Amino acid sequence: MLRKEAAHGDVTKQPAYNAKWEALIPVLKGEIPLKAHAHRCDDMLTAVRIAKEAGVKITLEHCTEGHLIVDALKAADVPLAVGPTLGHASKPELVNKSWETPGKLAEAGLQVSIITDAPVIPQQYLALCAGLAIKAGMDSFAALQAITINPAKHIGIADRVGSLEVGKDADIVLCDGDPMVSSTVVRKVLVNGVVQVNNG
């Protein structure tokens, strides 16, 4: 659509099709956020500045050094996806990664999701990552929100999933204890309201 507008309706004057640029159209129209993958403070702040200058919505993915610029991120008030934190610092950008990061950001009132960046860290370790964030000081309910409703909000599907509410998809896991503790056993799993796993 923008190519036609740029050519004032003349098909012969349209710019060449470019899939990368076309993918930005929903971002520029405000239909989806710009997803900025940034570990370091300077990269996060640059992404926020560019989004503000361009007038587009933004989410920050990774936020490895987010605990170092809590006030700046609070002022920006953008959704944050923190991780992967499990594993060693495999590159210079990760030197300041900490399990305290999601807790400090959530405590400041920011919308925080904990991510494994699967397949970097397999998805099944998500609850373990939340548990390690709790061990580092994160409120346990904030950690639960960080792996349920907040990620749903982060990607724009909170009207369907992320919390137990009438009308949402009935995907539920029932455990015999705290889901953030590795010794907890999953008793039942329901997907779309149908029992898939039944361990009593």
PDB file of C-alpha atoms in Angstrom:
ATOM      1  CA  MET A   1       0.000   0.000   0.000  1.00  0.00           C
ATOM      2  CA  LEU A   2       2.755   2.455   0.894  1.00  0.00           C
ATOM      3  CA  ARG A   3       4.551   1.666  -2.381  1.00  0.00           C
ATOM      4  CA  LYS A   4       1.441   2.731  -4.314  1.00  0.00           C
ATOM      5  CA  GLU A   5       1.169   5.898  -2.259  1.00  0.00           C
ATOM      6  CA  ALA A   6       4.858   6.680  -2.858  1.00  0.00           C
ATOM      7  CA  ALA A   7       4.256   6.357  -6.602  1.00  0.00           C
ATOM      8  CA  HIS A   8       1.050   8.445  -6.453  1.00  0.00           C
ATOM      9  CA  GLY A   9      -0.896   5.576  -7.972  1.00  0.00           C
ATOM     10  CA  ASP A  10       1.456   5.060 -10.918  1.00  0.00           C
ATOM     11  CA  VAL A  11       2.414   1.353 -10.817  1.00  0.00           C
ATOM     12  CA  THR A  12       5.397   1.929 -13.117  1.00  0.00           C
ATOM     13  CA  LYS A  13       6.962   4.319 -10.573  1.00  0.00           C
ATOM     14  CA  GLN A  14       6.593   2.135  -7.523  1.00  0.00           C
ATOM     15  CA  PRO A  15       9.800   1.345  -5.614  1.00  0.00           C
ATOM     16  CA  ALA A  16      11.023  -2.231  -5.972  1.00  0.00           C
ATOM     17  CA  TYR A  17       9.412  -4.694  -3.603  1.00  0.00           C
ATOM     18  CA  ASN A  18      11.531  -5.350  -0.498  1.00  0.00           C
ATOM     19  CA  ALA A  19      10.236  -7.911   2.016  1.00  0.00           C
ATOM     20  CA  LYS A  20      12.273  -6.409   4.870  1.00  0.00           C
ATOM     21  CA  TRP A  21      10.821  -2.935   4.350  1.00  0.00           C
ATOM     22  CA  GLU A  22       7.311  -4.292   3.808  1.00  0.00           C
ATOM     23  CA  ALA A  23       7.547  -6.039   7.183  1.00  0.00           C
ATOM     24  CA  LEU A  24       7.927  -2.615   8.812  1.00  0.00           C
ATOM     25  CA  ILE A  25       4.590  -1.344   7.502  1.00  0.00           C
ATOM     26  CA  PRO A  26       2.513  -2.731  10.423  1.00  0.00           C
ATOM     27  CA  VAL A  27       5.055  -1.174  12.815  1.00  0.00           C
ATOM     28  CA  LEU A  28       4.813   2.243  11.145  1.00  0.00           C
ATOM     29  CA  LYS A  29       1.014   2.015  11.158  1.00  0.00           C
ATOM     30  CA  GLY A  30       1.051   1.240  14.898  1.00  0.00           C
ATOM     31  CA  GLU A  31      -0.538  -2.189  14.424  1.00  0.00           C
ATOM     32  CA  ILE A  32       2.359  -4.045  16.063  1.00  0.00           C
ATOM     33  CA  PRO A  33       5.318  -2.865  18.140  1.00  0.00           C
ATOM     34  CA  LEU A  34       8.903  -2.649  17.014  1.00  0.00           C
ATOM     35  CA  LYS A  35      10.688  -5.492  18.805  1.00  0.00           C
ATOM     36  CA  ALA A  36      14.175  -4.311  19.721  1.00  0.00           C
ATOM     37  CA  HIS A  37      16.653  -6.986  20.775  1.00  0.00           C
ATOM     38  CA  ALA A  38      19.085  -5.231  23.098  1.00  0.00           C
ATOM     39  CA  HIS A  39      21.285  -6.427  25.957  1.00  0.00           C
ATOM     40  CA  ARG A  40      23.317  -3.352  26.833  1.00  0.00           C
ATOM     41  CA  CYS A  41      22.115  -0.107  28.410  1.00  0.00           C
ATOM     42  CA  ASP A  42      23.205   2.067  25.493  1.00  0.00           C
ATOM     43  CA  ASP A  43      21.457  -0.177  22.964  1.00  0.00           C
ATOM     44  CA  MET A  44      18.217  -0.221  24.977  1.00  0.00           C
ATOM     45  CA  LEU A  45      18.195   3.557  25.356  1.00  0.00           C
ATOM     46  CA  THR A  46      19.008   4.039  21.658  1.00  0.00           C
ATOM     47  CA  ALA A  47      16.118   1.757  20.676  1.00  0.00           C
ATOM     48  CA  VAL A  48      13.719   3.674  22.920  1.00  0.00           C
ATOM     49  CA  ARG A  49      14.923   7.002  21.495  1.00  0.00           C
ATOM     50  CA  ILE A  50      14.519   5.835  17.876  1.00  0.00           C
ATOM     51  CA  ALA A  51      11.018   4.519  18.577  1.00  0.00           C
ATOM     52  CA  LYS A  52      10.040   7.817  20.174  1.00  0.00           C
ATOM     53  CA  GLU A  53      11.451   9.822  17.261  1.00  0.00           C
ATOM     54  CA  ALA A  54       9.629   7.587  14.756  1.00  0.00           C
ATOM     55  CA  GLY A  55       6.400   7.628  16.771  1.00  0.00           C
ATOM     56  CA  VAL A  56       6.135   3.843  16.957  1.00  0.00           C
ATOM     57  CA  LYS A  57       5.372   1.427  19.791  1.00  0.00           C
ATOM     58  CA  ILE A  58       8.277  -0.674  21.042  1.00  0.00           C
ATOM     59  CA  THR A  59       9.070  -3.674  23.227  1.00  0.00           C
ATOM     60  CA  LEU A  60      12.553  -4.482  24.497  1.00  0.00           C
ATOM     61  CA  GLU A  61      13.788  -8.056  24.296  1.00  0.00           C
ATOM     62  CA  HIS A  62      16.659  -9.398  26.496  1.00  0.00           C
ATOM     63  CA  CYS A  63      17.224  -6.307  28.716  1.00  0.00           C
ATOM     64  CA  THR A  64      20.299  -7.948  30.201  1.00  0.00           C
ATOM     65  CA  GLU A  65      21.508  -4.704  31.784  1.00  0.00           C
ATOM     66  CA  GLY A  66      18.029  -3.445  32.615  1.00  0.00           C
ATOM     67  CA  HIS A  67      18.780  -3.423  36.347  1.00  0.00           C
ATOM     68  CA  LEU A  68      21.419  -0.738  35.706  1.00  0.00           C
ATOM     69  CA  ILE A  69      18.959   1.750  34.144  1.00  0.00           C
ATOM     70  CA  VAL A  70      15.723   1.104  36.036  1.00  0.00           C
ATOM     71  CA  ASP A  71      14.755   4.785  36.231  1.00  0.00           C
ATOM     72  CA  ALA A  72      15.289   5.355  32.493  1.00  0.00           C
ATOM     73  CA  LEU A  73      13.232   2.276  31.608  1.00  0.00           C
ATOM     74  CA  LYS A  74      10.508   3.355  34.016  1.00  0.00           C
ATOM     75  CA  ALA A  75      10.393   6.740  32.288  1.00  0.00           C
ATOM     76  CA  ALA A  76      10.161   5.000  28.893  1.00  0.00           C
ATOM     77  CA  ASP A  77       7.393   2.689  30.205  1.00  0.00           C
ATOM     78  CA  VAL A  78       7.838  -0.026  27.585  1.00  0.00           C
ATOM     79  CA  PRO A  79       7.183  -3.778  27.933  1.00  0.00           C
ATOM     80  CA  LEU A  80      10.332  -5.737  28.793  1.00  0.00           C
ATOM     81  CA  ALA A  81      11.250  -9.363  28.079  1.00  0.00           C
ATOM     82  CA  VAL A  82      14.210 -10.363  30.255  1.00  0.00           C
ATOM     83  CA  GLY A  83      16.498 -13.253  29.375  1.00  0.00           C
ATOM     84  CA  PRO A  84      17.843 -15.696  28.678  1.00  0.00           C
ATOM     85  CA  THR A  85      19.632 -15.579  32.012  1.00  0.00           C
ATOM     86  CA  LEU A  86      20.215 -19.303  32.524  1.00  0.00           C
ATOM     87  CA  GLY A  87      23.696 -20.249  31.303  1.00  0.00           C
ATOM     88  CA  HIS A  88      27.012 -18.469  31.152  1.00  0.00           C
ATOM     89  CA  ALA A  89      27.871 -15.104  29.626  1.00  0.00           C
ATOM     90  CA  SER A  90      28.734 -16.261  26.110  1.00  0.00           C
ATOM     91  CA  LYS A  91      29.453 -12.789  24.713  1.00  0.00           C
ATOM     92  CA  PRO A  92      30.551  -9.368  26.029  1.00  0.00           C
ATOM     93  CA  GLU A  93      26.990  -7.996  25.997  1.00  0.00           C
ATOM     94  CA  LEU A  94      26.050 -10.497  28.732  1.00  0.00           C
ATOM     95  CA  VAL A  95      28.782  -9.644  31.238  1.00  0.00           C
ATOM     96  CA  ASN A  96      26.296  -7.846  33.534  1.00  0.00           C
ATOM     97  CA  LYS A  97      23.429 -10.319  33.329  1.00  0.00           C
ATOM     98  CA  SER A  98      21.862 -11.098  36.676  1.00  0.00           C
ATOM     99  CA  TRP A  99      18.917 -13.014  38.131  1.00  0.00           C
ATOM    100  CA  GLU A 100      18.092  -9.796  40.007  1.00  0.00           C
ATOM    101  CA  THR A 101      17.171  -7.981  36.787  1.00  0.00           C
ATOM    102  CA  PRO A 102      13.512  -9.094  36.387  1.00  0.00           C
ATOM    103  CA  GLY A 103      12.777  -8.502  40.066  1.00  0.00           C
ATOM    104  CA  LYS A 104      14.235  -5.008  40.138  1.00  0.00           C
ATOM    105  CA  LEU A 105      12.338  -4.028  36.992  1.00  0.00           C
ATOM    106  CA  ALA A 106       9.049  -5.507  38.243  1.00  0.00           C
ATOM    107  CA  GLU A 107       9.501  -3.793  41.603  1.00  0.00           C
ATOM    108  CA  ALA A 108       9.731  -0.487  39.734  1.00  0.00           C
ATOM    109  CA  GLY A 109       6.268  -1.163  38.283  1.00  0.00           C
ATOM    110  CA  LEU A 110       7.345  -2.190  34.792  1.00  0.00           C
ATOM    111  CA  GLN A 111       5.686  -4.925  32.736  1.00  0.00           C
ATOM    112  CA  VAL A 112       8.280  -7.701  32.866  1.00  0.00           C
ATOM    113  CA  SER A 113       8.299 -11.058  31.097  1.00  0.00           C
ATOM    114  CA  ILE A 114      10.903 -13.747  31.765  1.00  0.00           C
ATOM    115  CA  ILE A 115      12.067 -15.511  28.598  1.00  0.00           C
ATOM    116  CA  THR A 116      14.336 -18.436  27.748  1.00  0.00           C
ATOM    117  CA  ASP A 117      14.837 -17.264  24.166  1.00  0.00           C
ATOM    118  CA  ALA A 118      14.081 -20.841  23.096  1.00  0.00           C
ATOM    119  CA  PRO A 119      15.814 -22.728  21.627  1.00  0.00           C
ATOM    120  CA  VAL A 120      18.793 -20.911  23.215  1.00  0.00           C
ATOM    121  CA  ILE A 121      17.518 -22.218  26.558  1.00  0.00           C
ATOM    122  CA  PRO A 122      14.795 -24.871  26.116  1.00  0.00           C
ATOM    123  CA  GLN A 123      11.254 -23.725  26.925  1.00  0.00           C
ATOM    124  CA  GLN A 124      10.781 -26.340  29.649  1.00  0.00           C
ATOM    125  CA  TYR A 125      13.198 -24.388  31.864  1.00  0.00           C
ATOM    126  CA  LEU A 126      10.944 -21.310  31.968  1.00  0.00           C
ATOM    127  CA  ALA A 127       9.513 -22.066  35.426  1.00  0.00           C
ATOM    128  CA  LEU A 128      13.023 -22.803  36.688  1.00  0.00           C
ATOM    129  CA  CYS A 129      14.151 -19.392  35.425  1.00  0.00           C
ATOM    130  CA  ALA A 130      11.257 -17.755  37.262  1.00  0.00           C
ATOM    131  CA  GLY A 131      12.227 -19.706  40.381  1.00  0.00           C
ATOM    132  CA  LEU A 132      15.816 -18.478  40.147  1.00  0.00           C
ATOM    133  CA  ALA A 133      14.531 -14.900  39.784  1.00  0.00           C
ATOM    134  CA  ILE A 134      12.493 -15.422  42.978  1.00  0.00           C
ATOM    135  CA  LYS A 135      15.606 -16.748  44.725  1.00  0.00           C
ATOM    136  CA  ALA A 136      17.368 -13.521  43.674  1.00  0.00           C
ATOM    137  CA  GLY A 137      14.644 -11.396  45.279  1.00  0.00           C
ATOM    138  CA  MET A 138      11.744 -11.204  42.824  1.00  0.00           C
ATOM    139  CA  ASP A 139       8.254 -11.295  44.316  1.00  0.00           C
ATOM    140  CA  SER A 140       6.777 -14.754  43.653  1.00  0.00           C
ATOM    141  CA  PHE A 141       3.487 -13.431  42.252  1.00  0.00           C
ATOM    142  CA  ALA A 142       5.376 -11.005  39.990  1.00  0.00           C
ATOM    143  CA  ALA A 143       7.445 -13.977  38.761  1.00  0.00           C
ATOM    144  CA  LEU A 144       4.257 -15.940  38.010  1.00  0.00           C
ATOM    145  CA  GLN A 145       2.905 -12.955  36.075  1.00  0.00           C
ATOM    146  CA  ALA A 146       6.254 -12.774  34.239  1.00  0.00           C
ATOM    147  CA  ILE A 147       5.672 -16.213  32.703  1.00  0.00           C
ATOM    148  CA  THR A 148       1.889 -15.988  32.202  1.00  0.00           C
ATOM    149  CA  ILE A 149      -0.108 -12.779  31.713  1.00  0.00           C
ATOM    150  CA  ASN A 150       2.807 -10.422  31.024  1.00  0.00           C
ATOM    151  CA  PRO A 151       4.165 -12.385  28.038  1.00  0.00           C
ATOM    152  CA  ALA A 152       0.606 -12.571  26.694  1.00  0.00           C
ATOM    153  CA  LYS A 153       0.354  -8.778  26.961  1.00  0.00           C
ATOM    154  CA  HIS A 154       3.851  -8.437  25.482  1.00  0.00           C
ATOM    155  CA  ILE A 155       2.848 -10.139  22.233  1.00  0.00           C
ATOM    156  CA  GLY A 156      -0.731  -8.836  22.149  1.00  0.00           C
ATOM    157  CA  ILE A 157      -2.732 -11.980  22.909  1.00  0.00           C
ATOM    158  CA  ALA A 158      -3.784 -11.309  26.516  1.00  0.00           C
ATOM    159  CA  ASP A 159      -7.429 -11.357  25.396  1.00  0.00           C
ATOM    160  CA  ARG A 160      -7.013 -15.118  24.723  1.00  0.00           C
ATOM    161  CA  VAL A 161      -4.385 -16.463  27.127  1.00  0.00           C
ATOM    162  CA  GLY A 162      -2.233 -15.639  30.132  1.00  0.00           C
ATOM    163  CA  SER A 163      -4.784 -15.722  32.957  1.00  0.00           C
ATOM    164  CA  LEU A 164      -7.769 -17.755  34.105  1.00  0.00           C
ATOM    165  CA  GLU A 165     -10.795 -15.794  32.902  1.00  0.00           C
ATOM    166  CA  VAL A 166     -14.135 -16.637  31.327  1.00  0.00           C
ATOM    167  CA  GLY A 167     -13.850 -16.715  27.541  1.00  0.00           C
ATOM    168  CA  LYS A 168     -10.093 -17.344  27.372  1.00  0.00           C
ATOM    169  CA  ASP A 169      -8.423 -20.490  26.029  1.00  0.00           C
ATOM    170  CA  ALA A 170      -8.536 -23.108  28.796  1.00  0.00           C
ATOM    171  CA  ASP A 171      -4.888 -24.153  28.893  1.00  0.00           C
ATOM    172  CA  ILE A 172      -4.203 -24.986  32.542  1.00  0.00           C
ATOM    173  CA  VAL A 173      -1.449 -26.781  34.461  1.00  0.00           C
ATOM    174  CA  LEU A 174      -2.256 -28.197  37.918  1.00  0.00           C
ATOM    175  CA  CYS A 175       0.688 -28.997  40.211  1.00  0.00           C
ATOM    176  CA  ASP A 176       1.095 -30.557  43.645  1.00  0.00           C
ATOM    177  CA  GLY A 177       3.057 -27.522  44.855  1.00  0.00           C
ATOM    178  CA  ASP A 178       4.778 -24.320  43.831  1.00  0.00           C
ATOM    179  CA  PRO A 179       5.360 -24.444  40.036  1.00  0.00           C
ATOM    180  CA  MET A 180       8.612 -22.500  40.508  1.00  0.00           C
ATOM    181  CA  VAL A 181      10.162 -25.300  42.588  1.00  0.00           C
ATOM    182  CA  SER A 182      11.940 -28.002  40.582  1.00  0.00           C
ATOM    183  CA  SER A 183      10.639 -30.857  42.776  1.00  0.00           C
ATOM    184  CA  THR A 184       7.001 -29.931  42.087  1.00  0.00           C
ATOM    185  CA  VAL A 185       5.098 -32.565  40.119  1.00  0.00           C
ATOM    186  CA  VAL A 186       2.616 -31.683  37.366  1.00  0.00           C
ATOM    187  CA  ARG A 187      -0.642 -33.529  38.085  1.00  0.00           C
ATOM    188  CA  LYS A 188      -2.906 -32.417  35.256  1.00  0.00           C
ATOM    189  CA  VAL A 189      -2.551 -30.498  32.007  1.00  0.00           C
ATOM    190  CA  LEU A 190      -5.586 -29.202  30.136  1.00  0.00           C
ATOM    191  CA  VAL A 191      -5.260 -27.850  26.605  1.00  0.00           C
ATOM    192  CA  ASN A 192      -8.344 -26.175  25.116  1.00  0.00           C
ATOM    193  CA  GLY A 193     -10.285 -27.541  28.070  1.00  0.00           C
ATOM    194  CA  VAL A 194      -9.321 -31.175  27.373  1.00  0.00           C
ATOM    195  CA  VAL A 195      -7.176 -33.170  29.835  1.00  0.00           C
ATOM    196  CA  GLN A 196      -3.893 -34.109  28.117  1.00  0.00           C
ATOM    197  CA  VAL A 197      -1.939 -35.295  31.162  1.00  0.00           C
ATOM    198  CA  ASN A 198      -3.499 -36.958  34.198  1.00  0.00           C
ATOM    199  CA  ASN A 199      -1.132 -37.973  37.004  1.00  0.00           C
ATOM    200  CA  GLY A 200      -3.805 -38.255  39.702  1.00  0.00           C
TER     201      GLY A 200
END
